[in-house]
XYZ file of C-alpha atoms in Angstrom:
584
model
C 110.693 24.998 108.500
C 109.657 28.584 109.297
C 106.141 29.729 108.471
C 105.696 33.363 107.482
C 102.934 35.544 108.869
C 101.293 35.641 105.427
C 101.243 31.812 105.222
C 99.824 31.655 108.724
C 96.957 34.004 107.847
C 96.292 32.035 104.631
C 96.025 28.820 106.666
C 93.428 30.406 108.974
C 91.328 31.501 106.003
C 91.614 28.030 104.455
C 90.507 26.285 107.650
C 87.481 28.567 107.805
C 86.526 27.534 104.282
C 86.815 23.742 104.763
C 85.499 23.482 108.317
C 87.224 22.640 111.535
C 87.222 18.879 110.853
C 88.727 19.379 107.429
C 85.683 18.239 105.374
C 84.305 20.656 102.821
C 80.997 22.379 103.494
C 78.204 21.193 101.179
C 75.915 23.695 99.510
C 72.809 22.285 101.200
C 74.582 22.373 104.561
C 75.425 25.999 103.995
C 71.830 26.795 103.128
C 70.339 24.905 106.081
C 69.704 26.704 109.356
C 72.194 26.019 112.133
C 71.336 23.477 114.774
C 70.894 26.077 117.494
C 68.574 28.246 115.386
C 65.173 28.996 116.836
C 61.804 29.787 115.293
C 59.651 32.653 116.253
C 55.863 32.541 116.324
C 55.867 33.970 112.807
C 57.909 31.047 111.555
C 60.965 33.177 110.819
C 64.187 31.416 111.620
C 66.675 33.313 113.770
C 70.347 32.517 114.205
C 72.281 32.597 117.431
C 72.866 35.945 119.150
C 75.862 37.803 117.713
C 78.319 39.222 120.224
C 80.061 42.390 118.875
C 83.638 42.970 119.962
C 84.928 46.564 120.019
C 87.503 47.571 117.428
C 90.766 48.032 119.364
C 91.825 50.730 116.879
C 88.774 52.811 117.764
C 88.999 52.351 121.497
C 89.778 55.536 123.378
C 93.180 55.226 124.998
C 93.879 56.197 128.569
C 96.029 59.150 129.582
C 98.768 56.739 130.649
C 98.782 55.101 127.212
C 98.779 58.496 125.456
C 101.775 59.707 127.490
C 103.584 56.479 126.673
C 102.921 57.004 122.952
C 104.235 60.565 123.116
C 107.348 59.382 124.942
C 107.967 56.746 122.301
C 107.476 59.384 119.585
C 110.071 61.649 121.195
C 112.466 58.756 121.482
C 112.113 58.106 117.750
C 113.438 61.601 116.904
C 117.107 60.841 117.271
C 120.236 61.645 115.391
C 120.007 64.037 112.411
C 116.216 64.463 112.634
C 116.331 65.605 116.263
C 119.199 67.968 115.459
C 117.375 69.343 112.409
C 114.158 70.190 114.244
C 115.688 71.248 117.592
C 118.729 73.146 116.311
C 118.927 73.760 112.563
C 115.448 75.232 112.037
C 114.488 76.074 115.604
C 114.076 79.783 114.919
C 112.280 79.547 111.566
C 109.950 76.549 111.832
C 106.306 77.395 112.566
C 104.290 75.743 115.344
C 102.108 73.975 112.774
C 105.152 72.598 110.981
C 106.700 71.480 114.267
C 103.576 69.554 115.258
C 103.304 67.982 111.824
C 106.941 66.882 111.859
C 106.700 65.311 115.308
C 103.707 63.235 114.224
C 105.441 61.658 111.237
C 105.839 57.912 111.638
C 108.964 57.026 109.652
C 112.171 58.422 108.219
C 110.871 58.432 104.652
C 108.091 60.827 105.643
C 110.566 62.976 107.585
C 112.900 63.233 104.592
C 109.979 64.280 102.397
C 108.876 66.857 104.988
C 112.367 68.401 105.176
C 112.556 68.625 101.390
C 109.178 70.394 101.236
C 110.129 72.641 104.172
C 113.025 74.152 102.228
C 111.089 74.168 98.965
C 108.350 76.340 100.504
C 110.970 78.935 101.376
C 112.948 78.764 98.149
C 112.841 82.193 96.440
C 113.310 80.450 93.094
C 111.616 77.004 93.066
C 112.839 76.362 89.500
C 116.478 76.574 90.574
C 118.301 73.374 91.641
C 119.978 75.385 94.387
C 118.025 76.684 97.358
C 119.437 80.103 98.224
C 117.332 80.366 101.355
C 118.722 77.112 102.794
C 122.309 78.046 101.953
C 121.901 81.489 103.490
C 120.267 79.989 106.575
C 123.195 77.673 107.340
C 125.654 80.492 106.669
C 123.836 82.545 109.299
C 124.048 79.678 111.802
C 127.798 79.416 111.214
C 128.181 83.178 111.667
C 126.130 83.148 114.875
C 128.212 80.303 116.332
C 131.416 82.174 115.506
C 130.418 85.623 116.811
C 127.757 85.196 119.502
C 128.832 82.129 121.534
C 128.768 82.749 125.288
C 129.118 79.541 127.271
C 126.651 78.040 124.778
C 126.523 77.850 120.986
C 125.924 81.179 119.286
C 122.711 79.980 117.609
C 121.115 79.509 121.049
C 121.688 83.116 122.136
C 119.190 85.913 121.548
C 121.532 87.698 119.168
C 122.026 84.448 117.282
C 118.252 83.946 117.146
C 117.607 87.359 115.615
C 120.540 87.119 113.223
C 119.457 83.685 111.955
C 115.822 84.738 111.547
C 116.315 88.233 110.071
C 119.914 88.536 108.917
C 122.441 91.278 109.492
C 121.152 94.536 110.968
C 121.419 97.682 108.859
C 123.329 99.335 111.688
C 124.499 98.393 115.205
C 125.081 100.782 118.111
C 127.509 98.729 120.199
C 128.733 99.415 123.751
C 130.812 96.307 124.514
C 132.259 97.730 127.746
C 129.204 99.645 128.977
C 130.294 102.597 131.056
C 129.243 106.224 130.774
C 125.952 106.746 128.954
C 124.032 109.930 128.181
C 120.387 108.930 128.040
C 118.266 110.210 125.139
C 115.256 112.273 126.155
C 112.803 109.451 125.454
C 114.633 107.462 128.179
C 114.519 110.322 130.664
C 117.765 112.153 129.897
C 120.621 112.505 132.368
C 123.864 110.564 132.714
C 124.366 107.062 134.059
C 126.590 104.006 133.747
C 125.509 100.915 131.833
C 126.152 97.240 131.403
C 127.425 96.203 127.956
C 124.605 96.566 125.421
C 123.853 96.732 121.717
C 121.010 98.239 119.688
C 120.370 96.616 116.310
C 118.544 98.779 113.807
C 116.666 97.343 110.818
C 115.264 99.824 108.316
C 112.527 97.344 107.433
C 111.544 93.827 108.506
C 108.883 91.981 106.543
C 105.755 91.500 108.633
C 107.118 93.622 111.522
C 107.521 97.168 110.272
C 109.852 100.058 109.504
C 112.758 101.282 111.655
C 112.884 98.332 114.040
C 115.276 98.761 116.993
C 116.205 95.659 119.008
C 118.119 96.098 122.273
C 120.386 93.429 123.774
C 121.909 93.723 127.277
C 124.697 91.760 128.953
C 123.725 92.138 132.610
C 125.895 89.190 133.678
C 129.018 90.751 132.083
C 129.721 87.325 130.575
C 129.110 87.978 126.885
C 125.577 86.536 126.904
C 123.462 89.410 125.588
C 119.732 88.905 125.985
C 116.973 90.769 124.142
C 114.976 93.131 126.323
C 111.837 95.245 126.090
C 112.861 97.374 129.085
C 115.425 99.950 127.973
C 116.281 100.673 131.617
C 117.684 97.165 132.052
C 121.079 98.321 130.767
C 121.268 100.947 133.557
C 123.890 99.599 135.987
C 122.979 102.285 138.565
C 119.240 101.738 138.471
C 119.119 100.242 141.965
C 121.776 102.565 143.458
C 120.121 105.371 145.484
C 120.997 108.853 144.277
C 123.094 107.653 141.323
C 122.375 107.784 137.590
C 119.432 110.172 137.951
C 117.223 111.284 135.094
C 116.781 114.997 134.374
C 113.451 115.002 136.169
C 115.006 113.374 139.252
C 117.902 115.853 139.239
C 115.443 118.774 139.261
C 113.440 117.242 142.105
C 110.333 116.780 139.973
C 110.307 113.029 140.614
C 111.978 110.411 142.775
C 113.982 107.411 141.735
C 111.546 105.206 143.630
C 108.827 106.351 141.197
C 110.451 104.220 138.492
C 109.358 101.042 140.276
C 105.814 102.054 141.206
C 104.188 102.407 137.789
C 103.853 98.723 137.034
C 104.738 99.208 133.371
C 107.066 97.308 131.081
C 109.887 99.805 131.470
C 111.454 101.472 134.527
C 112.907 104.483 132.764
C 111.684 107.139 135.109
C 109.901 110.320 134.097
C 111.422 113.018 131.960
C 110.730 115.564 129.205
C 110.476 112.928 126.472
C 108.930 109.992 128.338
C 105.264 111.020 128.386
C 104.383 108.803 125.414
C 106.191 105.670 126.622
C 103.205 104.335 128.557
C 100.921 104.420 125.511
C 103.503 102.559 123.401
C 103.846 99.569 125.706
C 101.411 97.387 123.793
C 103.200 98.274 120.550
C 106.501 97.186 122.100
C 104.962 93.929 123.322
C 103.420 93.273 119.913
C 106.738 93.903 118.167
C 108.595 91.690 120.648
C 106.121 88.837 120.054
C 106.501 89.174 116.273
C 110.288 89.139 116.535
C 110.272 85.965 118.623
C 107.847 84.174 116.296
C 109.160 82.350 113.204
C 109.138 84.518 110.067
C 105.829 83.949 108.306
C 105.568 82.105 105.002
C 103.077 84.176 103.068
C 101.310 84.050 99.770
C 102.568 80.636 98.659
C 99.298 80.287 96.733
C 100.436 83.114 94.447
C 103.645 81.354 93.419
C 101.689 79.219 90.942
C 101.143 82.390 88.893
C 104.753 83.574 89.190
C 106.690 83.299 85.949
C 104.141 80.928 84.387
C 101.277 81.207 81.938
C 98.734 79.741 84.317
C 95.211 80.725 83.300
C 93.312 82.909 85.765
C 90.055 81.496 87.103
C 88.294 84.839 87.432
C 88.455 88.288 85.857
C 91.998 89.753 85.897
C 92.889 92.049 88.782
C 94.240 95.084 86.915
C 97.035 97.245 88.311
C 99.812 99.502 87.016
C 103.524 99.530 87.862
C 106.155 102.246 87.556
C 109.923 101.594 87.696
C 112.538 104.251 88.465
C 116.330 104.262 88.777
C 118.397 106.148 91.358
C 122.175 105.782 91.713
C 123.573 104.698 95.080
C 127.134 103.826 93.994
C 128.746 102.980 90.657
C 127.835 99.330 91.220
C 124.487 99.722 93.008
C 121.288 101.291 91.694
C 118.107 101.751 93.696
C 115.106 100.545 91.691
C 111.835 101.781 93.261
C 108.763 99.860 92.095
C 105.453 101.692 92.569
C 102.217 99.709 92.246
C 98.932 101.545 91.705
C 95.543 99.859 92.154
C 92.177 101.444 91.432
C 89.920 101.201 94.491
C 87.026 100.213 92.216
C 88.923 96.994 91.411
C 89.257 95.988 95.082
C 86.569 93.951 96.817
C 85.581 95.574 100.124
C 83.965 93.920 103.139
C 81.936 95.987 105.591
C 82.243 95.559 109.336
C 81.311 97.955 112.144
C 80.848 100.836 109.735
C 84.259 100.393 108.088
C 84.829 99.102 104.551
C 88.037 97.066 104.355
C 89.855 95.932 101.219
C 92.958 93.744 101.405
C 95.454 92.983 98.640
C 98.328 90.485 98.909
C 101.409 91.270 96.817
C 104.161 88.842 95.825
C 107.113 89.972 93.702
C 110.301 88.451 92.365
C 113.310 89.883 90.536
C 115.293 87.371 88.446
C 118.429 87.628 86.337
C 118.897 86.357 82.781
C 119.648 82.862 84.114
C 116.221 82.793 85.801
C 117.889 82.930 89.200
C 115.888 84.870 91.788
C 117.811 87.922 92.999
C 115.177 89.417 95.293
C 111.698 88.482 96.438
C 109.204 90.585 98.338
C 105.738 90.032 99.758
C 103.420 92.407 101.516
C 99.811 93.239 102.260
C 98.046 96.481 101.400
C 94.989 97.337 103.508
C 92.541 99.993 102.321
C 90.073 101.244 104.935
C 87.356 103.831 104.409
C 84.152 104.608 106.304
C 81.333 102.607 104.756
C 79.296 105.703 103.945
C 82.237 107.151 101.950
C 83.025 103.982 99.979
C 81.075 105.014 96.869
C 82.892 108.349 96.806
C 86.311 106.690 97.210
C 85.852 104.232 94.342
C 87.637 106.594 91.934
C 90.664 106.937 94.235
C 93.805 104.842 93.921
C 95.961 102.943 96.413
C 99.728 102.724 95.947
C 102.428 100.364 97.200
C 106.173 101.039 97.022
C 109.112 98.659 97.093
C 112.689 99.832 96.639
C 115.196 97.191 95.495
C 118.990 97.687 95.242
C 120.377 96.037 92.093
C 123.606 95.930 90.146
C 123.506 97.366 86.607
C 122.173 94.859 84.096
C 119.072 93.249 82.632
C 116.469 91.658 84.927
C 112.953 90.257 84.827
C 110.363 91.415 87.357
C 107.285 89.303 88.129
C 104.510 90.650 90.359
C 101.303 88.845 91.365
C 98.509 90.422 93.410
C 95.424 88.844 94.970
C 92.151 90.360 96.137
C 91.784 88.665 99.537
C 88.006 89.183 99.702
C 87.655 87.633 96.229
C 90.236 84.797 95.993
C 89.741 84.240 92.240
C 90.534 87.901 91.545
C 94.250 87.716 90.707
C 96.451 89.986 88.624
C 99.923 89.483 87.142
C 102.584 91.843 85.781
C 105.789 90.800 84.038
C 108.427 93.068 82.519
C 112.141 93.189 81.794
C 114.044 96.081 83.382
C 117.422 97.353 82.224
C 119.205 98.855 85.225
C 121.584 101.546 83.904
C 125.258 101.871 84.780
C 126.349 105.323 85.931
C 129.978 105.798 84.854
C 132.080 108.391 86.649
C 133.092 110.288 83.499
C 129.609 110.664 81.981
C 127.020 113.260 82.952
C 123.879 111.320 83.897
C 120.629 111.562 85.821
C 118.154 109.442 87.700
C 114.604 108.949 86.499
C 112.507 112.097 86.324
C 109.730 111.352 88.808
C 106.392 113.191 88.674
C 104.909 112.938 92.129
C 101.501 113.444 93.668
C 103.167 114.589 96.891
C 106.718 115.427 97.950
C 107.906 116.382 101.422
C 110.954 116.358 103.698
C 111.258 113.591 106.297
C 112.671 113.839 109.856
C 116.387 113.155 110.193
C 115.734 109.764 111.813
C 113.843 108.623 108.683
C 116.426 109.678 106.089
C 116.999 106.835 103.652
C 114.439 104.566 105.324
C 110.747 103.859 105.024
C 108.232 103.642 102.223
C 108.481 106.214 99.421
C 111.640 107.741 100.944
C 114.619 108.547 98.701
C 117.364 110.346 100.585
C 115.686 112.945 102.784
C 112.490 113.253 100.732
C 109.263 111.277 100.737
C 108.046 111.022 97.150
C 104.798 109.353 96.116
C 105.085 108.931 92.338
C 102.169 109.165 89.944
C 101.885 105.880 88.045
C 100.978 105.995 84.320
C 98.250 103.626 83.076
C 100.676 102.071 80.581
C 104.174 102.248 79.119
C 105.058 105.793 77.884
C 101.570 107.073 78.746
C 101.151 110.334 80.670
C 100.079 110.627 84.302
C 97.154 112.826 85.276
C 96.968 115.826 87.615
C 93.994 118.012 88.529
C 94.201 121.781 88.111
C 93.749 122.233 91.850
C 96.924 120.207 92.473
C 100.615 120.974 92.089
C 103.053 119.375 89.701
C 105.894 117.948 91.800
C 108.977 116.645 90.057
C 112.189 115.121 91.406
C 115.472 114.174 89.731
C 119.115 113.697 90.638
C 122.053 114.736 88.426
C 125.326 112.774 88.642
C 128.952 113.457 87.664
C 128.831 117.213 87.293
C 132.186 118.567 86.182
C 134.266 120.397 88.816
C 136.458 123.267 87.642
C 140.083 122.690 88.667
C 140.683 126.337 89.589
C 137.480 127.342 91.350
C 136.710 123.837 92.661
C 133.090 124.486 91.740
C 130.637 122.992 89.293
C 129.304 125.093 86.427
C 126.168 123.595 84.891
C 122.967 125.323 83.819
C 119.557 123.800 84.568
C 116.827 124.667 82.076
C 113.231 123.877 82.985
C 110.507 123.868 80.355
C 106.820 122.938 80.205
C 105.478 122.410 76.695
C 101.871 122.340 75.498
C 101.808 119.156 73.409
C 98.761 120.323 71.410
C 100.575 123.409 70.056
C 104.174 122.292 70.728
C 104.798 125.688 72.327
C 106.706 126.401 75.542
C 104.433 127.960 78.119
C 106.770 127.917 81.141
C 110.567 128.283 81.110
C 113.088 128.951 83.859
C 116.802 128.559 84.479
C 119.145 127.909 87.420
C 122.902 127.662 87.895
C 124.225 124.671 89.826
C 126.994 126.737 91.470
C 124.247 128.770 93.134
C 122.561 125.660 94.513
C 125.385 123.330 95.575
C 128.632 124.762 94.188
C 131.177 122.135 95.300
C 129.161 118.970 94.654
C 129.346 116.668 91.669
C 125.819 115.432 92.447
C 122.670 117.531 92.679
C 119.076 116.790 93.662
C 116.348 118.757 91.870
C 113.026 119.147 93.693
C 110.415 121.485 92.247
C 106.716 122.084 92.783
C 104.472 124.194 90.541
C 100.723 124.950 90.924
C 98.701 123.883 87.899
C 95.776 126.300 88.273
C 97.120 128.508 85.450
C 97.200 125.642 82.919
C 94.205 124.777 80.789
C 93.098 121.135 80.602
C 95.276 119.281 78.112
C 98.456 117.272 77.578
C 101.825 118.720 78.558
C 105.446 117.735 78.938
C 107.997 118.810 81.529
C 111.661 118.787 80.465
C 114.882 119.346 82.399
C 118.007 120.083 80.396
C 121.402 119.960 82.122
C 124.136 121.827 80.246
C 127.475 121.231 81.968
C 129.861 124.021 81.088
C 132.822 122.272 82.736
C 132.624 118.798 81.184
C 130.923 120.124 78.003
C 128.200 117.482 78.242
C 124.422 117.909 77.899
C 121.574 115.619 78.995
C 117.798 116.082 78.887
C 115.054 114.232 80.734
C 111.340 114.700 80.034
C 108.005 113.265 81.141
C 104.455 113.800 79.802
C 101.465 114.629 81.996
C 97.802 115.531 81.608
C 95.919 118.312 83.361
C 92.168 117.771 83.715
């Protein structure tokens, strides 16, 4: 007959209760002092000396034992769990998550960890499907198909970046290398290169705007590696007298000078390279951020997303403006502009600088409550401490532009005052993204802006507050259909695009009239009117961008309205857009 461990332990306890000889212990025997007890001079009976044995669970283990435990732990991660942590999520798992996973003791805990891992990254936790996980494995499959080079595509640098950040907005590819005319910031001049690619991202969360990542295949074997040094693609770098920069051609520097500076890059000197040295730390910082797993931010704010959770502290008030700009018939750009009063931000003072920090988490969902887009960012407001009181009446703005298909959506935004964790604000609205049909005269939103300026050609269509080739910082009204406010010392800037202008079949030109009008709302009288013809502005285009700026010094304080009427003489259609504003 087999005896279980539980029965064995029960027998030991039972023997202790009845005594070694098997006879029960009498009450008087239990109360009497043991035979080997001694008496002190005070008559107090003492029992035998108690020998304490150390708890083996609390004993400090040796280095040899610790290494053996770690080896056993590594051996336990086999099969699907080892593949999951070492391959599937290698580029997106954080160091803290990696350590936590490796210290789990059984498969049940590992399964629970993996479930929570994907749940933390799910853009829509209420959905039974995890879009992030599906997209992640699609990226792995794409990387294996397109970037393999003697090893799986996911293990290459291009595979790493693609899996972590997705498809680049544009790629400058030179698969055969060859002749290359250096840009001025690389020293100018002509050289020959190894195969290389430059991936350009207009924006990467947590990294920045206009991110360029360079990959070079120096082995000519298809294995492109990411590099900080833009001279690494130069196949003639170590060939004396060949592939010279402009400065070297003019005798102003020597090729040997490239290798004597001790910097990150060996580009050589030239007309546009003077600022490269000062940007080395920025390049290192960006490289480190790219190699690190994408951060999981603001998960504490998700509890307030799309729910009626009660706020613990006073609400963090902010205003939001939505605009609509056509990209194609099926894609509309929806800029969201958040405005926060500085007086509502909690500032901390350090080294003479007052710093306020606001975390922002946003989500766009469709009618089926499926998340279409999520965004998260941090707004930092810094002012000298002595100017903080004066800056309390200023505002801080944040801009996020989201491409959407025409239709009805719900937008949820939650913000948190980092220096006052209970100070949280929420905003929830439905947005109806319009459809711009080809045969109907239409326009974008009429945007009243605090500032409006052209951007350099390299920034066209990219960066915060940029629409096309113009940087526009909209004024945000304090509520729906309420006017924005300008000071008399400022200018009224307004921006609008007109779509589907009719083109005359004979002249091949448009023929619309633009009528501008500013109305005093107190008297309902027009105080400023002007007119323009579209065939004098952009005669052959069916789309037109209107950008105007008008000083407000001549207007008395009060409420006004600006209107733009488009009368298309070709298509015989008329549209009017208007927006109220206040001058104080």
